CSV table of C-alpha atoms in Angstrom, one decimal:
chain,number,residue,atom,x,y,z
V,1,UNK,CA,-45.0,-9.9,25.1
V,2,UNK,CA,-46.1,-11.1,21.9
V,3,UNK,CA,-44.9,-14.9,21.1
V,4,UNK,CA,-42.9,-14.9,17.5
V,5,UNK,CA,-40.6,-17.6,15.9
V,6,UNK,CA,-36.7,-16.7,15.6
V,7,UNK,CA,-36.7,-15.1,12.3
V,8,UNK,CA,-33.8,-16.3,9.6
V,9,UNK,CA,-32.0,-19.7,10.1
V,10,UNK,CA,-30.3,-20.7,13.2
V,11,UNK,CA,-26.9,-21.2,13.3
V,12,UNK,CA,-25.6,-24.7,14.6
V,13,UNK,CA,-22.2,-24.5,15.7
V,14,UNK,CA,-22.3,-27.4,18.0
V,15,UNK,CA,-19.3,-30.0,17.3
V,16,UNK,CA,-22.4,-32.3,15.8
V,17,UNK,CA,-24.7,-32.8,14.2
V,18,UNK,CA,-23.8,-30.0,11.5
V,19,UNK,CA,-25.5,-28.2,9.1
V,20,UNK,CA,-27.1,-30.0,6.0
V,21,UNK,CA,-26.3,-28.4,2.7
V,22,UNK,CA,-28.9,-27.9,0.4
V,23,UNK,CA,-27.5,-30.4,-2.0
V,24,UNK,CA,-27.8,-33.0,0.1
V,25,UNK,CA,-31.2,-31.9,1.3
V,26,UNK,CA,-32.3,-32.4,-2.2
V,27,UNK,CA,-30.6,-35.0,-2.3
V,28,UNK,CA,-32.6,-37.0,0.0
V,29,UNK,CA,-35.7,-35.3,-0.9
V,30,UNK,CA,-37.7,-38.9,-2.5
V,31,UNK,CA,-39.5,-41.3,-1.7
V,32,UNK,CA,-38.7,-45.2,-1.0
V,33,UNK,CA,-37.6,-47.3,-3.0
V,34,UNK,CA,-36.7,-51.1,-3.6
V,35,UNK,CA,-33.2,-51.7,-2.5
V,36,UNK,CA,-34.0,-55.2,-3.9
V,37,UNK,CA,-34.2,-53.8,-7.5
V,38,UNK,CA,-31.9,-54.2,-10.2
V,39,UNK,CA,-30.6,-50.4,-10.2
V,40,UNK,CA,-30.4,-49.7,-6.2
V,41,UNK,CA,-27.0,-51.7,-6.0
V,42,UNK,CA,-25.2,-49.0,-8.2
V,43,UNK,CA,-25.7,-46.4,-5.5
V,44,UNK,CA,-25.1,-48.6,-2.8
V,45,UNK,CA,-21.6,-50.2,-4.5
V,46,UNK,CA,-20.6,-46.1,-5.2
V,47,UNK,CA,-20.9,-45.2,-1.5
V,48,UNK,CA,-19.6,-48.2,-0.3
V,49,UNK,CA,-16.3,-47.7,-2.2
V,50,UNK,CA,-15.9,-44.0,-2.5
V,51,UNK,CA,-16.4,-43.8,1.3
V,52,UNK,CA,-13.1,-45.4,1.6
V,53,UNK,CA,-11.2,-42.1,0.3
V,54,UNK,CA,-12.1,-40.2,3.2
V,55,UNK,CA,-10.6,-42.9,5.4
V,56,UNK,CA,-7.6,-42.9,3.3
V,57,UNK,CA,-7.6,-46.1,2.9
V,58,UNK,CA,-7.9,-48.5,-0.3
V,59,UNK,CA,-7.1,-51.7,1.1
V,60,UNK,CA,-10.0,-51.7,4.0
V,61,UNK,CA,-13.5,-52.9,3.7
V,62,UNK,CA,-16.1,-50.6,4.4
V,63,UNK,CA,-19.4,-50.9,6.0
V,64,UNK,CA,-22.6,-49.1,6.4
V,65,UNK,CA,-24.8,-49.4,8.9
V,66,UNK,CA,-28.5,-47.4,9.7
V,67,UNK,CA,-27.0,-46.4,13.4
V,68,UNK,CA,-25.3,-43.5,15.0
V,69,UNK,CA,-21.2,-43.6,16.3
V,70,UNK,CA,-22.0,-45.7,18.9
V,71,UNK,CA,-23.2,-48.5,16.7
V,72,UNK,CA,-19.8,-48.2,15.0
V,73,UNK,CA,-18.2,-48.6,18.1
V,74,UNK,CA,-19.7,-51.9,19.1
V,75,UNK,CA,-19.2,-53.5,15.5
V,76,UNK,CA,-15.7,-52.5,15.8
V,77,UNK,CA,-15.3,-53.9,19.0
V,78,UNK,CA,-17.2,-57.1,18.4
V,79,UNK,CA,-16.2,-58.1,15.0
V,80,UNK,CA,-12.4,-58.0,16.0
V,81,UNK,CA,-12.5,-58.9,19.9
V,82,UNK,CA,-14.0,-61.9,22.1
V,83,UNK,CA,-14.8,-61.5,25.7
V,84,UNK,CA,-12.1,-61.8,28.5
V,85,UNK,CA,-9.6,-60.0,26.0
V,86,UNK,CA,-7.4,-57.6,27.4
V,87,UNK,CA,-7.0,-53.9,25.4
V,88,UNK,CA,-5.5,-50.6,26.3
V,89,UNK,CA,-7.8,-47.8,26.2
V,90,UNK,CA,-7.6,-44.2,26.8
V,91,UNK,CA,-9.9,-41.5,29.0
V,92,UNK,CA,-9.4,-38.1,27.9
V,93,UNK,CA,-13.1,-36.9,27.8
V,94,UNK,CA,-16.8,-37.8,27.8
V,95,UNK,CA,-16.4,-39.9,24.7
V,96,UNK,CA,-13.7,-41.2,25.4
V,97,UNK,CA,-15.1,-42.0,28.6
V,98,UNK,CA,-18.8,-43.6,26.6
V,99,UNK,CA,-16.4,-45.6,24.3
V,100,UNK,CA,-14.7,-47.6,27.6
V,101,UNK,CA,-18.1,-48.1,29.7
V,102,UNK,CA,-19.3,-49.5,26.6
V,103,UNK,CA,-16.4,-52.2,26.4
V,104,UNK,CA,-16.7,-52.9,30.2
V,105,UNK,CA,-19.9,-54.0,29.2
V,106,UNK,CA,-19.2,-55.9,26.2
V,107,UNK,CA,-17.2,-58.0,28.9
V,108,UNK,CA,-13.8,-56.7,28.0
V,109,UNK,CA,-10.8,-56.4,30.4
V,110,UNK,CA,-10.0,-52.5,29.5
V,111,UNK,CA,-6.8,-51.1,30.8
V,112,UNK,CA,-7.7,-48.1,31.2
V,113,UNK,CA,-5.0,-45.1,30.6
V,114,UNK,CA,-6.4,-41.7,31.8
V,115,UNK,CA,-5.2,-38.2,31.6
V,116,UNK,CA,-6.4,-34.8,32.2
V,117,UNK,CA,-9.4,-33.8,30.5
V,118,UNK,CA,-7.6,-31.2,28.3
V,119,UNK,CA,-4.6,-33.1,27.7
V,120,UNK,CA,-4.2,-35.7,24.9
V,121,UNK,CA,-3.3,-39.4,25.4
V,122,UNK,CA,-0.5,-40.2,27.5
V,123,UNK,CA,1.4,-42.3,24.7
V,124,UNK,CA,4.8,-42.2,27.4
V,125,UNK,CA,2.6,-45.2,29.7
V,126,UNK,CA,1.2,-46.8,26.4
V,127,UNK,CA,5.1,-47.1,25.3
V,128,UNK,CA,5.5,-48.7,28.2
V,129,UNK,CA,2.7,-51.1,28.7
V,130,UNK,CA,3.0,-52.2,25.3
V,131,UNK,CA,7.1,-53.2,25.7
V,132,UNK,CA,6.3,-54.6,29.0
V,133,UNK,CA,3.8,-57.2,27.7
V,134,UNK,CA,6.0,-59.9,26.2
V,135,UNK,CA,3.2,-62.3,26.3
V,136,UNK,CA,1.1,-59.8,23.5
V,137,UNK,CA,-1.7,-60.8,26.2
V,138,UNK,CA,-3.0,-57.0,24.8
V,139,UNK,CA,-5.4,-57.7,21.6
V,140,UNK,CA,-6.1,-53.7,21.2
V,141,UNK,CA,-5.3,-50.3,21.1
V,142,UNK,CA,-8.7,-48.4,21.2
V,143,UNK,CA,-8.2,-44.8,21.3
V,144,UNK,CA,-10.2,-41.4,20.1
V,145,UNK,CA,-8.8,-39.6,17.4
V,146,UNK,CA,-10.2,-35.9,18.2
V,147,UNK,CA,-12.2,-35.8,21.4
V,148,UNK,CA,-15.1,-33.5,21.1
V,149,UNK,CA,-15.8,-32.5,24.6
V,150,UNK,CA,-12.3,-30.8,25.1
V,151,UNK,CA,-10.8,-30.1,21.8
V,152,UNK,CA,-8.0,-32.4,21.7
V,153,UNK,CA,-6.9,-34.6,18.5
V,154,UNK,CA,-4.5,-37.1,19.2
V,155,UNK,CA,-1.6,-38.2,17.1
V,156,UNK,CA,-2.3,-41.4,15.3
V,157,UNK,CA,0.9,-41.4,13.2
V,158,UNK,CA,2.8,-41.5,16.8
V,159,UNK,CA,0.4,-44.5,18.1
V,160,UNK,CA,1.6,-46.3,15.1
V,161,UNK,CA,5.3,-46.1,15.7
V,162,UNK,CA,4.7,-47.2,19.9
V,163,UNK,CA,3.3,-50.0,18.8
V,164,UNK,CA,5.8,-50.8,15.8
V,165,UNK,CA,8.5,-49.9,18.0
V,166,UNK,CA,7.3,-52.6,20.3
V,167,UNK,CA,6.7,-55.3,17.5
V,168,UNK,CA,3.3,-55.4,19.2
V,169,UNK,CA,0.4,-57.3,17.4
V,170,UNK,CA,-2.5,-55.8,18.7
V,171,UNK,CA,-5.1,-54.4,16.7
V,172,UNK,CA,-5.7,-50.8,16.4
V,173,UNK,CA,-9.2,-49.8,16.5
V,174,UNK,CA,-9.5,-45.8,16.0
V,175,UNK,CA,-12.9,-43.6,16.6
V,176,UNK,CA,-12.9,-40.7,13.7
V,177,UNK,CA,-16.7,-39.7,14.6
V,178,UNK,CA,-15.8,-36.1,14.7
V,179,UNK,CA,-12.5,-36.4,12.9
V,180,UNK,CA,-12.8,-38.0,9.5
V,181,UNK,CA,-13.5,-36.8,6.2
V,182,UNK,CA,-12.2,-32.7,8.3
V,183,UNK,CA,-9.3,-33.9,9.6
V,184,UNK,CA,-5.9,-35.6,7.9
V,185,UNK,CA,-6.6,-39.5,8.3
V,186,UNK,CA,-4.7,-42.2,6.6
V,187,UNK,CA,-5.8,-45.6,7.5
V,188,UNK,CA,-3.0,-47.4,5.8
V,189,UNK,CA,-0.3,-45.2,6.1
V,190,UNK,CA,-0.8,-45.3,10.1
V,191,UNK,CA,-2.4,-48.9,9.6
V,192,UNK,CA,-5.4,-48.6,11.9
V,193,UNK,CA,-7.3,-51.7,12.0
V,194,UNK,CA,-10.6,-50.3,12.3
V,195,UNK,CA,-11.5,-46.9,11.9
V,196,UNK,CA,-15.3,-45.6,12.2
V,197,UNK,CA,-17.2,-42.5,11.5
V,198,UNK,CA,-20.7,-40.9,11.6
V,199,UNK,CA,-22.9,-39.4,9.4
V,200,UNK,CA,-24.0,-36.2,11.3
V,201,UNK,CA,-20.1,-34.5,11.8
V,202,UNK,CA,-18.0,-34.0,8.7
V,203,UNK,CA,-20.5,-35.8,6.2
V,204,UNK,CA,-22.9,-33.2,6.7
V,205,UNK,CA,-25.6,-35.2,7.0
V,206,UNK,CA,-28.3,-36.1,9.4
V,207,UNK,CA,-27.7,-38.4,12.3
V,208,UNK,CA,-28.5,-41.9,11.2
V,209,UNK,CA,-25.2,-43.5,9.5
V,210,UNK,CA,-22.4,-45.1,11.2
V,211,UNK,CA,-19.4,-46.1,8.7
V,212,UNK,CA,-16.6,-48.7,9.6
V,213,UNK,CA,-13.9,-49.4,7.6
V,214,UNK,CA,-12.2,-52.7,8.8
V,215,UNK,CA,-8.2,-53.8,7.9
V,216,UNK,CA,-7.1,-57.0,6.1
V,217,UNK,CA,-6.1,-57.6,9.1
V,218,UNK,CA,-9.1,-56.8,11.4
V,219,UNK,CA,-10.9,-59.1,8.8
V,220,UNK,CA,-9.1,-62.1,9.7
V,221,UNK,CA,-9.1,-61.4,13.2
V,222,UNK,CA,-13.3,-61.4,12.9
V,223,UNK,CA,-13.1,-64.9,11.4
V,224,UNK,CA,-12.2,-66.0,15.3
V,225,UNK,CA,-13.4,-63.0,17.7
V,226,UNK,CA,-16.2,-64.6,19.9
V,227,UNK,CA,-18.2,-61.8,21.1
V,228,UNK,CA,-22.1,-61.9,20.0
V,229,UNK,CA,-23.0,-59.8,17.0
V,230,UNK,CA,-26.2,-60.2,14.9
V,231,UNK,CA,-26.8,-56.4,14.0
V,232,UNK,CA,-23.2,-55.5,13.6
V,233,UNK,CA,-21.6,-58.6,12.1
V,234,UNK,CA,-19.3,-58.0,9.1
V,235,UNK,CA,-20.0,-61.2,7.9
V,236,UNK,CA,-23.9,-60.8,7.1
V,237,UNK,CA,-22.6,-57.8,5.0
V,238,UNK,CA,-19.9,-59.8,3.3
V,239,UNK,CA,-21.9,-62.4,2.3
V,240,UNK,CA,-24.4,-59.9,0.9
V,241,UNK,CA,-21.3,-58.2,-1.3
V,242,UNK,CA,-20.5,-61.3,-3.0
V,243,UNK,CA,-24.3,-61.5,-3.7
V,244,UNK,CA,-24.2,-58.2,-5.2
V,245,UNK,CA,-27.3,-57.3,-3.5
V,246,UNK,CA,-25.5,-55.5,-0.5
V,247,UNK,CA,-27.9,-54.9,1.8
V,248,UNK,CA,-28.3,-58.1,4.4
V,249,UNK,CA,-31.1,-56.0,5.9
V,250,UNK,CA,-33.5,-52.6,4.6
V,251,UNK,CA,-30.9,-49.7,4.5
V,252,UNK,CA,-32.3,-46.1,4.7
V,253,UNK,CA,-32.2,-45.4,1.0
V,254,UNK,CA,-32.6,-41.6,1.7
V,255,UNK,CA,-29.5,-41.3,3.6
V,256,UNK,CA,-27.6,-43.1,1.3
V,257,UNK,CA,-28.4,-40.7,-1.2
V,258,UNK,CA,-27.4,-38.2,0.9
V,259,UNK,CA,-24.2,-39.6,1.5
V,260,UNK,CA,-23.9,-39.5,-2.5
V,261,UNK,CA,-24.4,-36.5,-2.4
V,262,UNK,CA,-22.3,-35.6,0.8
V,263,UNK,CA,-18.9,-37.6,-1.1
V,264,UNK,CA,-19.3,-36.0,-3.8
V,265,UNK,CA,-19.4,-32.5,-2.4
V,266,UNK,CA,-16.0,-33.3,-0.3
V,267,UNK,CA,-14.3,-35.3,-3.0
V,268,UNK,CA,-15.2,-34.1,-6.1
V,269,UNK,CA,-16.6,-30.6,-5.7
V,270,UNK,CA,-13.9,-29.0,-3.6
V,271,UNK,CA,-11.9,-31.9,-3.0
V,272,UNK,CA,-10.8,-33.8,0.5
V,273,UNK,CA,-7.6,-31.6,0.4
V,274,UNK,CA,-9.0,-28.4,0.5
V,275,UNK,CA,-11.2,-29.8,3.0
V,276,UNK,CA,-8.9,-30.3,5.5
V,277,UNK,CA,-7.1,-27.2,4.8
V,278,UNK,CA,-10.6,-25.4,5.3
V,279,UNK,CA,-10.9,-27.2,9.0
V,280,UNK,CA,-7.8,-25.7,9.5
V,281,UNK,CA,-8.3,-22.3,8.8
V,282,UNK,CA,-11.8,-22.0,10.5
V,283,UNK,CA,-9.9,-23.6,13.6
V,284,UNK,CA,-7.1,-21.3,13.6
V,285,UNK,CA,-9.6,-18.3,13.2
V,286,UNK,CA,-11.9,-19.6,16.1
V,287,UNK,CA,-8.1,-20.2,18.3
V,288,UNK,CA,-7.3,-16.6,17.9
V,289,UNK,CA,-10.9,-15.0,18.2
V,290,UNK,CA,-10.4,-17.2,21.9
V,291,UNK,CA,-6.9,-15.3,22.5
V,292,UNK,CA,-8.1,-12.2,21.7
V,293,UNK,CA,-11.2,-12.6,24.1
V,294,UNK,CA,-8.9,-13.1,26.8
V,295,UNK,CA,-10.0,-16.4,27.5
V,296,UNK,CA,-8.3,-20.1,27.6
V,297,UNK,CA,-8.9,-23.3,25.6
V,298,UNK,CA,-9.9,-26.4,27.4
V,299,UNK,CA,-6.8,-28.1,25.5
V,300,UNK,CA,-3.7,-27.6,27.0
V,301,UNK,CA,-0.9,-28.0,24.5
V,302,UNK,CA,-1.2,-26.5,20.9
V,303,UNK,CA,0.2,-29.9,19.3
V,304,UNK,CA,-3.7,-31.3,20.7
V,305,UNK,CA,-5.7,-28.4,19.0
V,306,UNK,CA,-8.6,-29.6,17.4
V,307,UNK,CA,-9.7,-28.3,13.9
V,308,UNK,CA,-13.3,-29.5,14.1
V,309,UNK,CA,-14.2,-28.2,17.4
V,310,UNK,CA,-12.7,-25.5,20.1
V,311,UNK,CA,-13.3,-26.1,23.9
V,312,UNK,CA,-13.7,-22.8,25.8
V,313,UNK,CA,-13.0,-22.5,29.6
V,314,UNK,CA,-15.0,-19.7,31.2
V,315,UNK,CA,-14.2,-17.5,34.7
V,316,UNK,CA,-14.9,-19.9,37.8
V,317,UNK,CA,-17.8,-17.1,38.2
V,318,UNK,CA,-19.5,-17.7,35.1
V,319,UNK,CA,-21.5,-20.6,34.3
V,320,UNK,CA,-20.6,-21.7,30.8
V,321,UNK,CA,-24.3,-23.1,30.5
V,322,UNK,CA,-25.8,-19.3,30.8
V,323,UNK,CA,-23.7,-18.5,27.8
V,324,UNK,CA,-24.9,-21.5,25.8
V,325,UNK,CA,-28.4,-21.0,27.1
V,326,UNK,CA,-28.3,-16.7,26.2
V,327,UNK,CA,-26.9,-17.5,22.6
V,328,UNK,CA,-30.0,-20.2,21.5
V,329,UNK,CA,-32.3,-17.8,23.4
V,330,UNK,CA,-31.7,-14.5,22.2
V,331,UNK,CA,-29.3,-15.0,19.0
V,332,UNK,CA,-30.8,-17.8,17.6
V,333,UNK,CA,-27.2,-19.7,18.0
V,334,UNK,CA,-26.6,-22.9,18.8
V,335,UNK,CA,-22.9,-23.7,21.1
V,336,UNK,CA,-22.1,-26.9,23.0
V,337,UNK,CA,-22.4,-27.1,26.6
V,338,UNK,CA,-19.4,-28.4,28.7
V,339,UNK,CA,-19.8,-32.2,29.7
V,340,UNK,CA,-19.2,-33.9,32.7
V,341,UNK,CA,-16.1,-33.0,35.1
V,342,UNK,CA,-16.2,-30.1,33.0
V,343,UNK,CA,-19.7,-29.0,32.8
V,344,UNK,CA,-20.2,-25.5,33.7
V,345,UNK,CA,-16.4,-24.7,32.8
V,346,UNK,CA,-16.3,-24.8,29.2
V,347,UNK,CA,-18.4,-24.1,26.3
V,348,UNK,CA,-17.6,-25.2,22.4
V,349,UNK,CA,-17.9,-24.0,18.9
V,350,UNK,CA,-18.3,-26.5,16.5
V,351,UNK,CA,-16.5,-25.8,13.0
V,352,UNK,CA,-17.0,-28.5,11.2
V,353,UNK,CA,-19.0,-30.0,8.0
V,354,UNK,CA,-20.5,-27.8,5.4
V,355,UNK,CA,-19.7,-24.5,6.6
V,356,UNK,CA,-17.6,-21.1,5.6
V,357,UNK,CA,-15.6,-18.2,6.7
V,358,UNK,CA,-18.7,-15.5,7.1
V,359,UNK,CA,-21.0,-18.1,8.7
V,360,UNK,CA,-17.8,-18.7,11.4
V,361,UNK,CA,-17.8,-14.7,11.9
V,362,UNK,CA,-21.1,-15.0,12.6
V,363,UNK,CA,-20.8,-17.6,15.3
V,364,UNK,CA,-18.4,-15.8,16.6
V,365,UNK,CA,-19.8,-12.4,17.1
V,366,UNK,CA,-22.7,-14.1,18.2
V,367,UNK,CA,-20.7,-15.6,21.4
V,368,UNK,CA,-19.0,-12.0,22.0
V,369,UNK,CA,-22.7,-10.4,22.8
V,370,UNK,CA,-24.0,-13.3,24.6
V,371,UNK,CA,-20.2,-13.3,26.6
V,372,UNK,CA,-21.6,-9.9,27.2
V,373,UNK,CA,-24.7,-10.9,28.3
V,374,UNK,CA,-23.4,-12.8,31.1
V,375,UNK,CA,-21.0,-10.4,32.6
V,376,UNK,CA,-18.0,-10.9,30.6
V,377,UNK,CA,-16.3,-7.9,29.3
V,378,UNK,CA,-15.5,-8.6,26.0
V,379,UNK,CA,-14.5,-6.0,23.8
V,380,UNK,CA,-17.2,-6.4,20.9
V,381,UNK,CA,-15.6,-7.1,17.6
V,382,UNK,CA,-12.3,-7.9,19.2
V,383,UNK,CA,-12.5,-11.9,18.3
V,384,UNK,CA,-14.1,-11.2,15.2
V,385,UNK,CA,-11.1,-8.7,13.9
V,386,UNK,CA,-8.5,-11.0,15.0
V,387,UNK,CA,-10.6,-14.1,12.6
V,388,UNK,CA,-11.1,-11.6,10.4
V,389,UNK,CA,-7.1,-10.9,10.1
V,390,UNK,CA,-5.9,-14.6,10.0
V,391,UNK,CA,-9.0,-15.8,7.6
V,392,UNK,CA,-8.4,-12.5,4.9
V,393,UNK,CA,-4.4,-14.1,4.9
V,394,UNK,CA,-5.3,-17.4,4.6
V,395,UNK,CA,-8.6,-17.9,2.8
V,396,UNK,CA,-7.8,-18.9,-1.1
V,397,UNK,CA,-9.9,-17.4,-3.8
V,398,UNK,CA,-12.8,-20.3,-4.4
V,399,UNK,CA,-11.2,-22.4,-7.2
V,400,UNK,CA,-14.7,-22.6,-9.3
V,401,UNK,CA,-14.3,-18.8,-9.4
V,402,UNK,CA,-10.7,-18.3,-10.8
């Protein structure tokens, strides 16, 4: 058989990285520059505070570092925390799972709070851990705002109240790598101490960014936290603000233009609002096409569904990897294996970042024929009509367009 390259584009509907719009391809399109010089700092300032609105925050310090989510993870944890400290920490999936063996070995004592993978976190046992500890020996809450491996966003706004409720003073420390800038966040309202981000999820942009925004509060609390940073420390960058020259060390000057570009897509173009409400639709489309297949979500309550990313459990006779593997193959599209306890079980679509209703319907008749291909009998078209249905009733006209 002749050898040819899949014709057209593929189509990435993994739950990161995402597709790059052209704007910010062209975006990033130069050459480098000197972050030193007199005009750099205007881009850098721009980001640096217009990256707050997707955080929903104006009274957090942002920061932006050339490293992936798992970078932001370890500044958040070592700006705000010293070794030896005791924080509550919930296991609900792989990355869930990452963010806790990466405190174990920051040295952290990390109670750890598990629950099915499928099932959000159990906030009944945080109630009552946090109400039991009248010595406030706990210094954090670290939890995952949407898991990506099963398809579960927790409830941030109800984290909040436990630990209000309790009159508890530990800090809350949130990851948003898959969740900000698609899904509602408010920082302050729900005062998270520390919230973080990447670039290559909602941003639309390539891999290469983390983003942490850090609380008054998380600020003081980094004026005493003992655990060693050099990389990651908040203060080389807050030294550098007052400067004015931002940068303690050589940022990637192409990203940060993409990022430009990226804010300005979700905040000015079609605005963080309709945004969100977009996340939801495509979610809700992807959450019916899955009914109508006749198949389960990974996520066991509705109240968890993710909007960025839907966690598909297979037959215990099919392999969920053939289905991943028969889509990149023979269709040119790209799905998310299961990981872990439930690799095999589950695969996921990705519908998040830069993306629309006809390049979703085209995801998902892609997974109906390779469904087929595996021995599933899917009735061809079946999840696309029932998208189809719930995206004609609740997709608005394009508001450049009226």
């Amino acid at each position: 058989m002749d050898y040819y390259p899949a014709p057209g584009r593929n189509h990435l509907f993994v739950p990161g990285p995402t597709n790059v719009p052209e704007p910010i391809l062209r975006a990033m399109n130069r050459s480098n520059e000197d972050h030193r010089s007199p005009a750099f700092p205007k881009l850098s300032k721009s980001v640096i505070e217009d990256v707050k609105q997707i955080f929903g925050t104006t009274a957090a310090t942002s920061f932006i570092f050339p490293t992936t989510g798992t970078g932001a993870w370890e500044s958040a944890l070592t700006n705000v925390l010293s070794p030896g400290d005791k924080i509550i920490s919930f296991l609900i999936g792989q990355f869930s799972l990452l963010w806790i063996d990466q405190m174990k070995r920051l040295n952290f004592d990390v109670d750890v709070i598990e629950s099915d993978w499928g099932a959000g976190a159990d906030l009944a046992l945080l109630k009552k851990k946090l109400s039991a500890d009248y010595a406030h020996s706990i210094k954090g809450v670290c939890i995952v705002h949407n898991e990506t491996s099963t398809g579960v966003t927790n409830d941030l706004a109800a984290v909040r109240r436990i630990l209000d409720g309790a009159r508890h003073p530990a800090l809350l420390l949130v990851d948003g790598v898959s969740s900000i800038g698609a899904l509602d966040f408010q920082m302050d309202e729900w005062k998270v101490d520390v919230a973080l981000t990447g670039s290559q999820k909602a941003l639309s942009l390539p891999t290469g960014l983390g983003i942490v925004c850090a609380s008054p509060r998380a600020l003081e609390a980094a004026k005493t936290a003992k655990s060693l940073r050099v990389f990651f420390d908040w203060a080389d960058y807050l030294k550098f603000y007052k400067l004015g020259s931002i940068w303690p060390y050589t940022p990637s000057s192409q990203m940060l233009y993409g990022l430009r570009a990226s804010l300005d897509l979700i905040l000015k173009e079609e605005g963080l609002h309709n945004v969100i409400a977009r996340h939801h639709r495509l979610g809700e489309a992807t959450r019916k096409a899955v009914h109508a297949w006749g198949l389960k979500l990974c996520t066991q309550k509705a109240e968890w569904n993710s909007d960025t990313v839907t966690a598909v459990v297979v037959p215990s006779h099919i392999d969920s990897g053939d289905i991943v593997k028969i889509a990149w193959k023979k269709y040119n599209l790209s799905l998310g294996v299961g990981l872990n306890k439930i690799a095999g079980k589950v695969f996921r679509i990705g519908h998040l970042g830069n993306l629309n209703e006809l390049q979703l319907l085209g995801a998902l008749a892609g997974v109906e024929l390779a469904l087929r291909e595996v021995g599933y009998p899917v009735t061809l078209g079946s999840g696309v009509a029932a998208a189809q249905a719930h995206l004609q009733r609740a997709t608005p006209l394009i508001t450049s367009r009226i």
